[in-house]
Coordinates of C-alpha atoms in Angstrom, one line a residue:
X1 CA -24.7 28.9 -6.6
X2 CA -27.5 28.4 -9.2
X3 CA -27.0 25.3 -10.8
X4 CA -25.9 26.3 -14.2
X5 CA -23.4 28.7 -13.3
X6 CA -22.1 26.2 -10.9
X7 CA -21.4 23.2 -13.8
X8 CA -19.9 25.6 -16.1
X9 CA -17.8 26.4 -13.4
X10 CA -16.5 23.1 -12.7
X11 CA -16.3 22.5 -16.4
X12 CA -14.2 25.5 -16.7
X13 CA -10.8 24.8 -13.0
X14 CA -11.9 21.1 -14.9
X15 CA -10.8 22.0 -18.2
X16 CA -7.8 24.1 -16.3
X17 CA -6.0 21.4 -15.2
X18 CA -6.0 19.3 -18.0
X19 CA -4.0 22.6 -20.2
X20 CA -0.8 22.4 -20.0
X21 CA 1.6 23.7 -17.9
X22 CA -0.6 21.4 -15.2
X23 CA -0.9 18.2 -18.2
X24 CA 2.5 18.6 -18.2
X25 CA 4.1 19.3 -15.0
X26 CA 5.8 16.8 -12.7
X27 CA 3.8 15.5 -9.2
X28 CA 6.5 18.0 -7.3
X29 CA 6.2 21.2 -9.8
X30 CA 2.0 21.4 -8.7
X31 CA 2.1 20.3 -4.8
X32 CA 4.7 22.9 -5.4
X33 CA 2.3 25.7 -6.9
X34 CA 0.4 24.2 -4.9
X35 CA 2.3 25.3 -1.6
X36 CA 3.4 28.8 -2.7
X37 CA 0.3 30.4 -4.7
X38 CA -2.7 28.0 -3.0
X39 CA -3.5 27.1 -6.8
X40 CA -6.4 25.2 -7.1
X41 CA -6.1 24.1 -10.4
X42 CA -2.3 22.7 -10.0
X43 CA -4.3 20.8 -7.1
X44 CA -7.2 19.4 -8.7
X45 CA -4.6 18.6 -11.5
X46 CA -3.1 15.6 -9.0
X47 CA -6.5 15.2 -8.3
X48 CA -7.2 14.3 -11.8
X49 CA -4.3 12.5 -12.3
X50 CA -3.9 10.4 -9.2
X51 CA -8.2 9.9 -8.2
X52 CA -8.6 7.0 -10.1
X53 CA -5.8 5.0 -8.4
X54 CA -7.5 7.3 -4.3
X55 CA -11.1 6.0 -5.5
X56 CA -10.0 2.2 -6.7
X57 CA -8.3 1.4 -3.6
X58 CA -11.0 2.8 -0.9
X59 CA -14.3 1.2 -3.1
X60 CA -11.6 -2.4 -2.8
X61 CA -11.7 -1.6 0.9
X62 CA -15.3 -0.6 1.4
X63 CA -17.3 -1.7 -0.9
X64 CA -20.0 1.4 -0.6
X65 CA -19.8 4.1 -3.3
X66 CA -21.0 6.6 -0.8
X67 CA -18.7 5.4 2.0
X68 CA -15.9 5.0 -0.1
X69 CA -15.7 9.2 -2.4
X70 CA -16.3 10.0 1.6
X71 CA -12.3 8.9 1.6
X72 CA -11.6 9.5 -1.3
X73 CA -12.0 13.1 -0.6
X74 CA -10.7 12.8 2.6
X75 CA -7.6 11.7 1.4
X76 CA -7.0 14.6 -0.7
X77 CA -7.8 16.7 2.2
X78 CA -4.9 15.1 4.5
X79 CA -2.8 15.2 1.1
X80 CA -3.5 19.0 1.0
X81 CA -3.0 19.5 5.3
X82 CA 0.0 17.9 4.9
X83 CA 1.5 18.5 1.2
X84 CA 4.8 20.6 3.4
X85 CA 6.2 17.4 4.7
X86 CA 5.9 15.1 1.8
X87 CA 9.8 14.6 0.7
X88 CA 10.8 13.6 -2.3
X89 CA 8.1 15.2 -4.0
X90 CA 8.5 12.1 -6.7
X91 CA 6.8 10.5 -5.2
X92 CA 3.0 11.1 -3.9
X93 CA 1.7 8.4 -5.6
X94 CA 3.2 6.7 -3.2
X95 CA 2.6 8.3 -0.8
X96 CA -1.2 8.8 -2.0
X97 CA -1.9 5.0 -2.0
X98 CA -0.4 4.6 1.4
X99 CA -3.4 7.5 2.8
X100 CA -6.3 6.2 1.0
X101 CA -5.9 2.3 2.6
X102 CA -4.8 4.3 5.9
X103 CA -8.4 6.6 4.9
X104 CA -10.5 3.5 4.0
X105 CA -9.5 1.2 6.3
X106 CA -10.7 4.6 8.9
X107 CA -13.9 5.0 7.6
X108 CA -14.3 1.2 7.6
X109 CA -13.8 1.5 11.3
X110 CA -16.6 4.5 11.7
X111 CA -19.1 2.5 9.0
X112 CA -18.6 -0.4 11.7
X113 CA -19.3 1.9 14.8
X114 CA -22.0 3.8 13.1
X115 CA -23.8 0.5 11.9
X116 CA -24.1 -0.7 15.9
X117 CA -24.7 2.0 17.4
X118 CA -28.0 1.8 14.3
X119 CA -28.5 -1.9 15.6
X120 CA -29.3 -0.4 19.1
X121 CA -31.9 0.9 18.0
X122 CA -35.3 -1.1 15.7
X123 CA -35.4 0.0 12.3
X124 CA -37.0 -0.6 9.7
X125 CA -35.1 -4.1 7.9
X126 CA -32.4 -3.1 5.2
X127 CA -30.5 -4.9 2.7
X128 CA -27.0 -6.7 4.5
X129 CA -23.5 -5.0 3.0
X130 CA -22.5 -7.7 0.2
X131 CA -19.5 -9.9 2.0
X132 CA -15.5 -9.8 0.8
X133 CA -15.4 -13.0 -1.7
X134 CA -11.5 -14.4 -2.3
X135 CA -11.0 -11.3 -5.1
X136 CA -11.4 -9.3 -2.4
X137 CA -9.5 -11.0 0.1
X138 CA -6.5 -11.4 -2.6
X139 CA -6.8 -7.5 -3.6
X140 CA -6.9 -6.3 0.4
X141 CA -3.8 -8.4 0.5
X142 CA -2.3 -6.9 -2.4
X143 CA -2.7 -3.3 -1.2
X144 CA -1.7 -4.4 2.4
X145 CA 1.6 -6.1 0.9
X146 CA 2.4 -3.0 -1.6
X147 CA 1.9 -0.7 1.2
X148 CA 4.8 -2.7 2.8
X149 CA 7.5 -2.0 -0.3
X150 CA 9.9 0.3 0.1
X151 CA 8.6 3.6 -1.5
X152 CA 11.1 3.3 -4.6
X153 CA 9.4 0.3 -5.2
X154 CA 6.2 0.7 -4.4
X155 CA 6.1 4.4 -6.4
X156 CA 7.5 2.5 -9.4
X157 CA 4.6 -0.1 -9.8
X158 CA 1.7 2.3 -8.3
X159 CA 2.6 5.5 -11.0
X160 CA 2.5 2.5 -14.1
X161 CA 0.5 -0.9 -12.5
X162 CA -2.2 1.0 -10.7
X163 CA -2.2 4.4 -12.9
X164 CA -1.3 2.7 -15.9
X165 CA 1.7 5.9 -16.9
X166 CA 3.7 4.9 -19.8
X167 CA 7.1 3.8 -18.0
X168 CA 8.4 7.7 -19.7
X169 CA 6.5 9.4 -18.5
X170 CA 6.4 7.8 -14.9
X171 CA 10.8 7.8 -14.9
X172 CA 9.9 11.9 -16.0
X173 CA 7.6 11.6 -12.6
X174 CA 10.3 10.1 -10.3
X175 CA 12.9 12.6 -11.5
X176 CA 15.4 9.3 -12.4
X177 CA 16.8 7.3 -16.0
X178 CA 13.5 5.5 -17.7
X179 CA 16.8 2.1 -17.2
X180 CA 16.4 2.9 -12.9
X181 CA 12.4 2.8 -13.2
X182 CA 12.3 -0.5 -15.4
X183 CA 13.7 -2.0 -12.7
X184 CA 13.0 -0.6 -10.0
X185 CA 9.5 -2.3 -11.1
X186 CA 10.3 -5.7 -12.0
X187 CA 12.3 -5.5 -9.1
X188 CA 8.9 -4.0 -6.7
X189 CA 6.8 -7.2 -8.7
X190 CA 9.3 -9.5 -7.9
X191 CA 9.5 -8.3 -4.5
X192 CA 5.0 -8.3 -4.7
X193 CA 4.9 -11.6 -5.7
X194 CA 7.2 -13.0 -3.1
X195 CA 5.7 -11.3 0.1
X196 CA 1.8 -13.0 -1.2
X197 CA 3.3 -16.5 -1.6
X198 CA 4.4 -16.4 2.0
X199 CA 0.5 -15.1 2.7
X200 CA -0.8 -18.2 1.1
X201 CA -1.5 -16.1 -2.4
X202 CA 0.6 -17.1 -6.0
X203 CA 1.1 -15.6 -8.6
X204 CA 2.7 -15.1 -11.7
X205 CA 4.7 -11.9 -13.0
X206 CA 1.5 -11.7 -15.1
X207 CA -0.7 -12.5 -12.9
X208 CA -0.1 -9.6 -10.5
X209 CA 0.2 -6.4 -13.3
X210 CA -3.3 -7.4 -13.7
X211 CA -4.2 -8.0 -10.6
X212 CA -3.0 -4.9 -10.0
X213 CA -4.5 -3.2 -13.0
X214 CA -8.0 -4.3 -11.5
X215 CA -7.1 -1.8 -8.2
X216 CA -7.5 0.8 -9.4
X217 CA -10.9 0.3 -11.2
X218 CA -12.9 2.8 -12.9
X219 CA -12.7 6.7 -13.4
X220 CA -13.7 9.4 -10.9
X221 CA -16.5 12.0 -11.2
X222 CA -15.5 15.0 -12.6
X223 CA -17.6 17.4 -10.7
X224 CA -16.1 15.0 -7.6
X225 CA -12.5 15.8 -8.8
X226 CA -12.9 19.3 -9.4
X227 CA -14.9 19.6 -5.0
X228 CA -12.4 17.5 -4.4
X229 CA -9.3 20.2 -5.2
X230 CA -11.1 23.3 -5.0
X231 CA -11.8 22.3 -0.8
X232 CA -8.8 20.3 -0.3
X233 CA -7.3 24.4 -1.0
X234 CA -9.2 26.1 0.8
X235 CA -8.7 23.9 4.0
X236 CA -5.3 24.0 3.4
X237 CA -5.9 28.2 3.9
X238 CA -8.0 27.5 7.1
X239 CA -6.4 25.1 8.3
X240 CA -9.9 23.6 8.8
X241 CA -12.3 21.7 6.2
X242 CA -14.7 23.9 4.3
X243 CA -17.9 22.6 6.3
X244 CA -20.0 24.3 3.6
X245 CA -18.5 21.8 0.8
X246 CA -17.8 18.5 2.9
X247 CA -19.5 17.0 4.8
X248 CA -19.5 16.4 8.6
X249 CA -18.0 12.3 7.9
X250 CA -16.0 14.3 5.5
X251 CA -14.7 15.8 7.9
X252 CA -14.2 13.3 11.2
X253 CA -12.4 11.3 9.1
X254 CA -9.5 13.5 7.8
X255 CA -8.7 14.8 11.1
X256 CA -9.2 11.1 12.4
X257 CA -6.1 9.9 9.6
X258 CA -4.3 13.0 10.9
X259 CA -4.1 12.2 14.3
X260 CA -3.4 8.6 13.3
X261 CA -0.7 9.6 11.4
X262 CA 0.7 11.6 13.8
X263 CA 0.7 8.8 16.2
X264 CA 2.2 6.6 14.2
X265 CA 5.3 9.3 13.6
X266 CA 6.0 9.4 17.2
X267 CA 5.5 5.7 17.6
X268 CA 8.3 5.9 16.0
X269 CA 9.9 8.3 16.3
X270 CA 10.2 6.7 20.4
X271 CA 10.7 3.5 19.3
X272 CA 13.9 5.3 18.1
X273 CA 14.1 6.8 21.6
X274 CA 13.6 3.1 23.3
X275 CA 16.4 1.5 20.6
X276 CA 18.5 3.8 22.4
X277 CA 17.6 2.4 26.0
X278 CA 18.1 -1.0 25.7
X279 CA 21.2 -0.3 23.7
X280 CA 22.5 1.3 26.3
X281 CA 26.0 0.2 27.3
X282 CA 25.0 -3.6 25.5
X283 CA 23.5 -5.6 22.7
X284 CA 19.9 -4.5 22.4
X285 CA 19.8 -7.6 20.2
X286 CA 18.5 -11.4 20.6
X287 CA 22.5 -12.2 21.8
X288 CA 22.1 -16.2 22.1
X289 CA 24.7 -18.1 23.0
X290 CA 25.7 -22.3 22.4
X291 CA 23.2 -24.2 24.4
X292 CA 24.9 -26.5 26.8
X293 CA 25.7 -30.4 26.2
X294 CA 23.6 -32.9 27.1
X295 CA 24.1 -33.7 30.8
X296 CA 26.4 -38.0 29.8
X297 CA 24.9 -40.5 30.8
X298 CA 27.3 -42.2 34.6
X299 CA 29.9 -43.9 33.2
X300 CA 30.4 -43.2 29.9
X301 CA 33.0 -41.0 28.8
X302 CA 33.3 -37.6 28.1
X303 CA 34.3 -35.8 24.9
X304 CA 37.2 -33.4 24.5
X305 CA 36.4 -30.0 24.4
X306 CA 35.9 -27.7 21.3
X307 CA 39.1 -25.7 21.5
X308 CA 36.8 -23.3 18.9
X309 CA 34.2 -23.3 21.5
X310 CA 36.2 -22.8 24.5
X311 CA 37.4 -20.4 22.3
X312 CA 34.5 -18.3 22.0
X313 CA 33.7 -19.4 25.7
X314 CA 36.3 -17.7 26.8
X315 CA 35.5 -14.1 24.7
X316 CA 32.0 -14.4 25.5
X317 CA 33.6 -14.0 30.1
X318 CA 35.7 -11.0 28.6
X319 CA 32.9 -9.3 26.8
X320 CA 30.8 -9.5 30.3
X321 CA 33.8 -8.7 32.1
X322 CA 35.3 -5.9 30.1
X323 CA 30.8 -4.2 30.4
X324 CA 31.2 -4.8 33.9
X325 CA 30.7 -8.4 34.8
X326 CA 27.7 -11.0 34.6
X327 CA 26.8 -10.5 38.8
X328 CA 27.0 -7.1 38.4
X329 CA 24.8 -7.2 35.3
X330 CA 22.1 -9.3 36.4
X331 CA 21.9 -7.3 40.0
X332 CA 20.9 -4.0 37.9
X333 CA 17.7 -3.6 38.4
X334 CA 17.0 -0.4 38.6
X335 CA 18.1 2.4 36.6
X336 CA 17.0 5.6 34.6
X337 CA 18.6 7.6 31.3
X338 CA 17.9 10.7 29.3
X339 CA 18.5 10.9 26.0
X340 CA 18.9 13.0 23.1
X341 CA 18.2 12.0 19.2
X342 CA 18.2 13.3 16.1
X343 CA 16.9 11.1 13.9
X344 CA 16.7 12.3 9.1
X345 CA 12.3 10.5 9.3
X346 CA 11.5 12.1 12.4
X347 CA 13.4 15.3 13.3
X348 CA 14.4 15.5 17.0
X349 CA 14.1 14.0 20.7
X350 CA 15.0 16.3 23.2
X351 CA 14.7 15.6 26.9
X352 CA 13.3 12.3 26.8
X353 CA 13.7 10.6 30.1
X354 CA 13.2 6.5 30.6
X355 CA 12.7 4.7 34.7
X356 CA 13.0 1.3 34.6
X357 CA 12.7 -1.4 37.6
X358 CA 13.1 -4.5 35.8
X359 CA 11.5 -6.7 35.5
X360 CA 8.5 -5.4 34.8
X361 CA 7.8 -1.3 35.0
X362 CA 8.8 1.1 33.0
X363 CA 8.6 4.7 32.3
X364 CA 9.0 6.4 28.7
X365 CA 9.1 10.3 29.0
X366 CA 9.4 11.9 25.1
X367 CA 8.9 15.5 23.7
X368 CA 9.2 15.2 20.1
X369 CA 10.2 18.2 18.1
X370 CA 10.3 17.9 14.3
X371 CA 7.1 18.8 11.5
X372 CA 5.1 18.4 14.2
X373 CA 5.7 18.4 18.0
X374 CA 4.1 16.8 20.4
X375 CA 4.8 15.1 24.3
X376 CA 4.3 11.2 24.8
X377 CA 4.3 9.3 28.1
X378 CA 4.5 5.6 27.9
X379 CA 3.6 3.6 31.3
X380 CA 4.2 -0.6 31.1
X381 CA 3.5 -2.0 34.7
X382 CA 2.9 -5.5 33.3
X383 CA 0.0 -6.3 32.3
X384 CA -0.9 -3.3 32.6
X385 CA 0.0 -0.5 29.8
X386 CA -0.7 2.9 29.2
X387 CA 0.3 5.9 27.0
X388 CA -0.5 9.6 26.9
X389 CA -0.4 12.1 23.9
X390 CA 0.1 16.5 24.6
X391 CA -2.7 16.9 27.6
X392 CA -5.3 14.8 25.9
X393 CA -7.1 11.8 27.9
X394 CA -5.4 8.8 28.8
X395 CA -5.6 5.8 26.6
X396 CA -4.9 1.9 27.8
X397 CA -4.3 -1.5 25.6
X398 CA -0.9 -2.3 24.0
X399 CA 2.1 0.7 24.8
X400 CA 3.5 -0.4 21.6
X401 CA 7.2 -0.4 21.2
X402 CA 7.6 -1.1 24.2
X403 CA 8.4 -4.2 25.0
X404 CA 9.8 -5.0 28.7
X405 CA 11.5 -8.5 29.8
X406 CA 14.1 -9.1 32.0
X407 CA 17.6 -7.9 29.6
X408 CA 16.8 -3.7 29.0
X409 CA 18.9 -1.7 29.4
X410 CA 23.0 -2.9 29.7
X411 CA 21.5 -6.2 31.3
X412 CA 21.1 -7.3 26.9
X413 CA 24.9 -8.0 27.1
X414 CA 23.6 -11.9 29.9
X415 CA 21.7 -12.6 26.7
X416 CA 25.3 -14.0 25.4
X417 CA 24.4 -16.7 27.8
X418 CA 20.8 -17.8 26.7
X419 CA 21.0 -21.0 25.3
X420 CA 17.8 -20.4 22.8
X421 CA 20.2 -19.5 19.8
X422 CA 23.5 -20.4 18.3
X423 CA 26.1 -18.1 18.7
X424 CA 29.8 -19.0 16.3
X425 CA 33.0 -16.6 16.1
X426 CA 33.6 -15.3 13.1
X427 CA 37.5 -14.4 13.6
X428 CA 38.9 -10.8 13.8
X429 CA 37.7 -8.1 11.6
X430 CA 38.4 -4.4 10.6
X431 CA 35.3 -2.2 11.4
X432 CA 36.7 0.6 9.4
X433 CA 36.5 -1.9 6.1
X434 CA 32.8 -0.2 4.8
X435 CA 34.0 3.7 6.0
X436 CA 33.1 3.1 9.8
X437 CA 31.6 5.8 12.0
X438 CA 34.4 5.1 14.6
X439 CA 37.4 4.9 12.0
X440 CA 39.6 2.0 11.8
X441 CA 39.2 -0.3 14.3
X442 CA 40.8 -4.2 14.9
X443 CA 37.0 -6.3 16.2
X444 CA 36.4 -9.6 17.2
X445 CA 33.3 -10.8 14.9
X446 CA 30.6 -12.9 16.7
X447 CA 27.3 -15.0 14.7
X448 CA 24.0 -15.2 16.1
X449 CA 21.5 -17.6 14.5
X450 CA 18.4 -18.7 16.2
X451 CA 18.7 -22.2 16.9
X452 CA 16.1 -23.7 14.8
X453 CA 16.5 -21.8 11.7
X454 CA 14.2 -19.2 12.1
X455 CA 13.8 -15.6 11.3
X456 CA 14.0 -13.5 14.2
X457 CA 13.5 -9.3 15.7
X458 CA 16.8 -7.9 16.4
X459 CA 16.7 -4.2 18.2
X460 CA 15.0 -5.9 21.6
X461 CA 11.5 -6.5 19.5
X462 CA 11.2 -2.6 18.3
X463 CA 9.1 -2.5 14.7
X464 CA 12.3 -4.4 13.1
X465 CA 11.2 -6.5 11.6
X466 CA 12.8 -10.2 11.2
X467 CA 16.5 -11.4 9.7
X468 CA 17.9 -14.4 9.6
X469 CA 21.4 -13.3 11.3
X470 CA 23.4 -10.3 13.2
X471 CA 26.5 -9.6 14.1
X472 CA 29.0 -8.6 16.8
X473 CA 32.2 -6.5 16.7
X474 CA 33.8 -6.4 20.5
X475 CA 36.7 -4.2 20.8
X476 CA 40.1 -7.0 20.2
X477 CA 42.4 -5.1 22.5
X478 CA 39.3 -3.7 25.1
X479 CA 36.3 -6.3 24.2
X480 CA 33.4 -3.5 24.2
X481 CA 30.9 -3.2 22.2
X482 CA 31.6 -1.7 18.6
X483 CA 29.4 -2.3 16.8
X484 CA 26.1 -4.4 15.9
X485 CA 26.0 -5.2 11.9
X486 CA 22.1 -7.3 10.4
X487 CA 20.6 -7.0 7.0
X488 CA 17.4 -8.5 5.2
X489 CA 16.6 -8.2 1.0
X490 CA 16.3 -4.9 0.7
X491 CA 18.8 -3.1 3.6
X492 CA 21.4 -3.0 5.9
X493 CA 21.7 -1.2 9.5
X494 CA 24.4 -0.6 11.8
X495 CA 24.3 0.5 14.7
X496 CA 28.4 2.4 16.3
X497 CA 28.8 2.4 20.4
X498 CA 31.4 4.9 21.4
X499 CA 32.2 6.9 24.5
X500 CA 32.2 4.8 27.5
X501 CA 31.8 5.7 30.1
X502 CA 32.3 3.6 33.7
X503 CA 28.6 4.1 35.7
X504 CA 28.7 2.0 39.0
X505 CA 31.4 -0.7 37.6
X506 CA 29.3 -0.1 34.6
X507 CA 30.1 0.8 30.9
X508 CA 28.0 2.2 29.0
X509 CA 28.2 3.4 25.5
X510 CA 27.6 7.6 25.9
X511 CA 26.9 7.9 21.5
X512 CA 25.5 5.8 19.0
X513 CA 25.0 6.4 15.9
X514 CA 22.3 4.2 13.1
X515 CA 23.7 3.5 9.6
X516 CA 21.2 2.1 7.5
X517 CA 22.3 1.4 3.5
X518 CA 25.4 3.5 4.2
X519 CA 23.0 6.6 5.1
X520 CA 23.5 7.5 8.9
X521 CA 20.0 8.1 9.7
X522 CA 20.4 8.5 13.9
X523 CA 22.4 10.6 16.4
X524 CA 21.8 9.6 19.6
X525 CA 23.1 11.0 23.0
X526 CA 23.0 8.9 26.3
X527 CA 22.8 10.0 30.4
X528 CA 22.5 6.4 32.2
X529 CA 21.9 6.5 35.6
X530 CA 22.0 3.7 38.3
X531 CA 18.9 4.0 40.9
X532 CA 18.7 2.6 44.4
X533 CA 14.8 4.0 44.4
X534 CA 12.1 4.6 42.1
X535 CA 9.0 5.7 43.2
X536 CA 5.9 3.8 42.6
X537 CA 3.4 6.7 41.6
X538 CA 6.5 6.7 38.3
X539 CA 4.3 3.8 36.9
X540 CA 1.0 4.4 38.1
X541 CA -1.6 5.2 35.2
X542 CA -1.5 8.8 34.2
X543 CA -3.6 11.6 35.0

């Protein structure tokens, strides 16, 4: 296209995206119009609206204009390709912030690899890349902690503090009352300030707001906005990046980010499934009991037994007996199970098989069917760990959520004999007092905390963060586990166990239901089998 007509074309598209109905439309309406009609002007309006924030995040991470603009384009190309999967549509600003950060980090890694290869060949000396100063480190921490906030608080901060929208405009885009938006914004800032304090950076709310405003930086060139909108619209239609409109580097970066997002989604799905595995028939928590008292010197008077402690030990003994007995659980070393899980956030996962040979061998074959279907194979054999996605190459390294310990599966109840943490008896509590999925059931509640006062990770280290305490509810009659409960500042999680079946003398829950903040987020059906022997080839490197 000749230069002069091209300039007029750019001006025309830019003027269109800044005029009604595009300038007044919410993000959700613009995205819906793009999905329904592949409307280039609607998508360009989104690029114009959020471009300053996205480019600012990329610049702060990369500190190179050309690399930042490549990451900018890749971020919106990812938006075009993933637009149909974004729910709710009101969170596009926060979603873009997270993807921009992910893309910039990916671009930074690619640039480092490129520089390493260039160093292998003698080349003319060039000026070194600028080093990160203290301000850059604070900005990086700020971006990282902002990306970790719950979506409703992150959305408010991104729109108001990073993009400079008024509270009224932000509330309209998010589809909530202005008062609700103000409350989320204030709480989000406080949460962010606390997170930064834990990382060694103390900022007042005013200083934090100013630091957030600086992330966005300068504006975006109109030509880059229109080029990105046009390229994204075309790539979404053709399912490939428009090679004649973007560089190979941008195309490679886009595909890399899309692949990493898919892998992360599969990690989440696998974490849910592995949660099912370690919860089968027992407590998949760090359930610990009070350490035994130190031995008394010879001749010293023996203190009288504590009635409360004796009652607790009796309950623990009854719980272990109800689930098969301590000795039988200790001897359980080789078993398999299959699960079918429906999860609100990651879709359905079917025909998932787990092979366990304790103490250090686990194989997980996960078949995921959601918006993006895939097969993932995870194998852990001692210190060796492998992962294989679909029919691709086998990759070595950390298996992520495949944390293998001696308390996997029904053996998790043996943690009630672990002395590292303290168990205390809360008393009888109805599990139906908050709308239990099991109905009204009388239960014995037990509270677990670390003896050293530190936080600990529930759900068997499945990347669920750290909590101060966990509560377990056992049926007063059968002593089977009914519910696990733990919470943090922003969420409360409950896991309900039901449909128990006795397999080889061990009581196993065949149904698990997870609920977060009162909303059911996954349901799992479990088929458990005790095995005498598993083939050695199951735990070899996948081919």
